[in-house]
Coordinates of N, CA and C in Angstrom, one line a residue:
M1 N -77.8 -123.1 58.6 CA -77.6 -124.5 58.1 C -77.4 -124.4 56.6
K2 N -76.3 -125.0 56.1 CA -76.1 -125.0 54.7 C -77.0 -126.0 54.0
T3 N -77.4 -125.7 52.8 CA -78.2 -126.6 52.0 C -77.4 -126.9 50.7
L4 N -77.4 -128.2 50.4 CA -76.8 -128.7 49.1 C -77.9 -129.4 48.3
G5 N -77.8 -129.3 47.0 CA -78.6 -130.1 46.2 C -78.1 -131.6 46.2
A6 N -79.0 -132.5 45.9 CA -78.6 -133.9 46.0 C -77.5 -134.2 45.0
S7 N -77.5 -133.7 43.8 CA -76.4 -133.9 42.8 C -75.1 -133.4 43.3
E8 N -75.2 -132.2 43.9 CA -73.9 -131.6 44.4 C -73.4 -132.4 45.6
A9 N -74.3 -132.8 46.5 CA -73.9 -133.6 47.6 C -73.2 -134.9 47.1
K10 N -73.7 -135.5 46.1 CA -73.2 -136.8 45.6 C -71.8 -136.5 44.9
N11 N -71.7 -135.4 44.2 CA -70.4 -135.1 43.5 C -69.4 -134.6 44.4
R12 N -69.7 -134.1 45.6 CA -68.8 -133.6 46.5 C -68.9 -134.3 47.9
F13 N -69.1 -135.6 47.9 CA -69.4 -136.3 49.1 C -68.3 -136.2 50.1
G14 N -67.1 -136.2 49.8 CA -66.0 -136.0 50.8 C -66.1 -134.7 51.5
E15 N -66.4 -133.6 50.7 CA -66.5 -132.3 51.3 C -67.8 -132.3 52.2
L16 N -68.9 -133.0 51.7 CA -70.1 -133.0 52.5 C -69.8 -133.7 53.9
L17 N -69.1 -134.7 53.9 CA -68.7 -135.4 55.1 C -68.0 -134.4 56.1
D18 N -67.0 -133.7 55.5 CA -66.2 -132.8 56.3 C -67.1 -131.7 56.9
L19 N -68.0 -131.1 56.0 CA -68.9 -130.1 56.4 C -69.9 -130.6 57.5
A20 N -70.4 -131.8 57.3 CA -71.4 -132.3 58.3 C -70.7 -132.6 59.7
R21 N -69.4 -132.7 59.7 CA -68.8 -132.9 61.0 C -68.8 -131.6 61.8
R22 N -68.9 -130.5 61.1 CA -68.9 -129.1 61.7 C -70.3 -128.7 62.0
E23 N -71.3 -129.0 61.1 CA -72.6 -128.5 61.3 C -73.6 -129.4 60.4
P24 N -74.8 -129.5 60.9 CA -75.8 -130.3 60.0 C -75.9 -129.7 58.6
V25 N -76.1 -130.5 57.6 CA -76.2 -130.0 56.3 C -77.5 -130.6 55.7
Q26 N -78.3 -129.7 55.2 CA -79.6 -130.1 54.6 C -79.4 -130.5 53.1
I27 N -80.0 -131.6 52.7 CA -79.9 -132.0 51.3 C -81.3 -131.9 50.7
A28 N -81.3 -131.2 49.5 CA -82.5 -131.0 48.8 C -82.5 -131.7 47.4
K29 N -83.7 -132.1 47.0 CA -83.8 -132.8 45.7 C -85.0 -132.1 45.0
K30 N -84.7 -131.6 43.9 CA -85.7 -130.9 43.1 C -86.4 -129.8 43.9
G31 N -85.5 -129.1 44.7 CA -86.0 -128.0 45.5 C -86.7 -128.3 46.8
R32 N -86.8 -129.6 47.1 CA -87.5 -130.0 48.3 C -86.5 -130.7 49.3
S33 N -86.6 -130.2 50.5 CA -85.7 -130.8 51.5 C -86.0 -132.3 51.8
V34 N -85.0 -133.2 51.7 CA -85.2 -134.6 51.8 C -84.4 -135.3 52.9
A35 N -83.3 -134.6 53.4 CA -82.5 -135.3 54.4 C -81.6 -134.3 55.1
I36 N -81.1 -134.7 56.2 CA -80.1 -133.9 56.9 C -78.9 -134.8 57.2
M37 N -77.7 -134.3 56.9 CA -76.5 -135.1 57.3 C -75.8 -134.4 58.4
M38 N -75.5 -135.2 59.4 CA -74.8 -134.6 60.6 C -73.8 -135.5 61.1
S39 N -72.9 -135.0 62.0 CA -71.9 -135.8 62.6 C -72.5 -136.9 63.5
I40 N -71.8 -138.0 63.7 CA -72.3 -139.0 64.6 C -72.4 -138.5 66.0
E41 N -71.5 -137.6 66.4 CA -71.6 -137.0 67.8 C -72.9 -136.2 68.0
E42 N -73.3 -135.5 66.9 CA -74.5 -134.7 67.0 C -75.7 -135.6 67.0
F43 N -75.7 -136.7 66.2 CA -76.8 -137.6 66.2 C -76.9 -138.3 67.5
E44 N -75.8 -138.7 68.1 CA -75.9 -139.4 69.5 C -76.4 -138.4 70.5
R45 N -76.1 -137.1 70.4 CA -76.6 -136.1 71.3 C -78.1 -136.0 71.2
F46 N -78.6 -136.1 69.9 CA -80.1 -136.1 69.7 C -80.7 -137.3 70.3
L47 N -80.1 -138.5 70.1 CA -80.6 -139.7 70.7 C -80.7 -139.6 72.2
D48 N -79.7 -139.1 72.8 CA -79.7 -138.9 74.3 C -80.8 -138.0 74.7
L49 N -81.0 -136.9 74.0 CA -82.1 -135.9 74.3 C -83.4 -136.6 74.2
E50 N -83.6 -137.4 73.1 CA -84.8 -138.1 72.9 C -85.1 -139.1 74.1
N51 N -84.1 -139.8 74.5 CA -84.3 -140.8 75.6 C -84.6 -140.0 76.9
Q52 N -84.0 -138.9 77.1 CA -84.3 -138.1 78.3 C -85.7 -137.6 78.3
F53 N -86.2 -137.2 77.1 CA -87.5 -136.7 77.0 C -88.5 -137.8 77.2
L54 N -88.3 -139.0 76.6 CA -89.2 -140.2 76.8 C -89.2 -140.6 78.2
A55 N -88.1 -140.6 78.9 CA -88.1 -140.9 80.3 C -88.9 -140.0 81.1
L56 N -88.8 -138.7 80.8 CA -89.6 -137.7 81.5 C -91.1 -137.9 81.3
K57 N -91.5 -138.2 80.0 CA -92.9 -138.4 79.7 C -93.4 -139.7 80.4
A58 N -92.6 -140.7 80.5 CA -93.0 -141.9 81.2 C -93.2 -141.7 82.6
D59 N -92.3 -140.9 83.2 CA -92.4 -140.6 84.7 C -93.7 -139.7 84.9
Q60 N -93.9 -138.8 84.0 CA -95.1 -137.9 84.1 C -96.4 -138.8 84.0
A61 N -96.4 -139.7 83.0 CA -97.6 -140.6 82.9 C -97.8 -141.4 84.1
K62 N -96.7 -141.9 84.7 CA -96.9 -142.8 85.9 C -97.4 -141.9 87.0
Q63 N -97.0 -140.7 87.2 CA -97.5 -139.8 88.2 C -98.9 -139.5 88.0
E64 N -99.4 -139.5 86.8 CA -100.8 -139.1 86.5 C -101.7 -140.4 86.6
G65 N -101.1 -141.5 86.9 CA -101.9 -142.7 87.1 C -101.9 -143.7 86.0
F66 N -101.2 -143.5 85.0 CA -101.1 -144.5 83.9 C -100.3 -145.7 84.4
I67 N -100.6 -146.8 83.9 CA -99.8 -148.0 84.4 C -99.0 -148.5 83.2
G68 N -98.0 -149.3 83.5 CA -97.1 -149.9 82.6 C -97.6 -151.1 81.9
I69 N -96.8 -151.7 81.0 CA -97.3 -152.8 80.2 C -97.5 -154.0 81.1
K70 N -96.6 -154.3 82.0 CA -96.8 -155.5 82.9 C -98.1 -155.4 83.7
E71 N -98.3 -154.2 84.2 CA -99.5 -154.0 85.0 C -100.7 -154.1 84.2
S72 N -100.7 -153.6 82.9 CA -101.8 -153.7 82.0 C -102.1 -155.1 81.7
E73 N -101.1 -155.9 81.4 CA -101.3 -157.3 81.0 C -101.9 -158.1 82.2
A74 N -101.4 -157.8 83.4 CA -101.9 -158.5 84.6 C -103.4 -158.1 84.8
L75 N -103.7 -156.9 84.7 CA -105.1 -156.5 84.9 C -106.0 -157.1 83.8
L76 N -105.5 -157.1 82.6 CA -106.3 -157.8 81.5 C -106.5 -159.2 81.7
S77 N -105.4 -159.9 82.2 CA -105.5 -161.3 82.6 C -106.6 -161.6 83.6
E78 N -106.6 -160.7 84.7 CA -107.5 -160.9 85.8 C -109.0 -160.7 85.2
I79 N -109.2 -159.7 84.4 CA -110.5 -159.5 83.8 C -111.0 -160.7 83.0
L80 N -110.1 -161.2 82.1 CA -110.4 -162.3 81.2 C -110.7 -163.6 82.0
N81 N -110.0 -163.8 83.1 CA -110.1 -165.0 83.9 C -111.2 -164.9 84.9
A82 N -111.8 -163.8 85.1 CA -112.9 -163.7 86.1 C -114.2 -164.3 85.6

């Protein structure tokens, strides 16, 4: 992954956009990594992966006996009204 300083990224923004379409680019400020610029396609792929992961974790939790929000609220309501 290529790294650019913040000033260089600002001064060469058009080139940065072109490069980010090919691969993620790390932006550093004062020697410290502060951001990553990537293509919208790559970002959407990460969002899809995150959603798949969260769905798997939710399914796993349900199989382990955890209940959802609606069930939790109904149970709490029953307890408070008893």
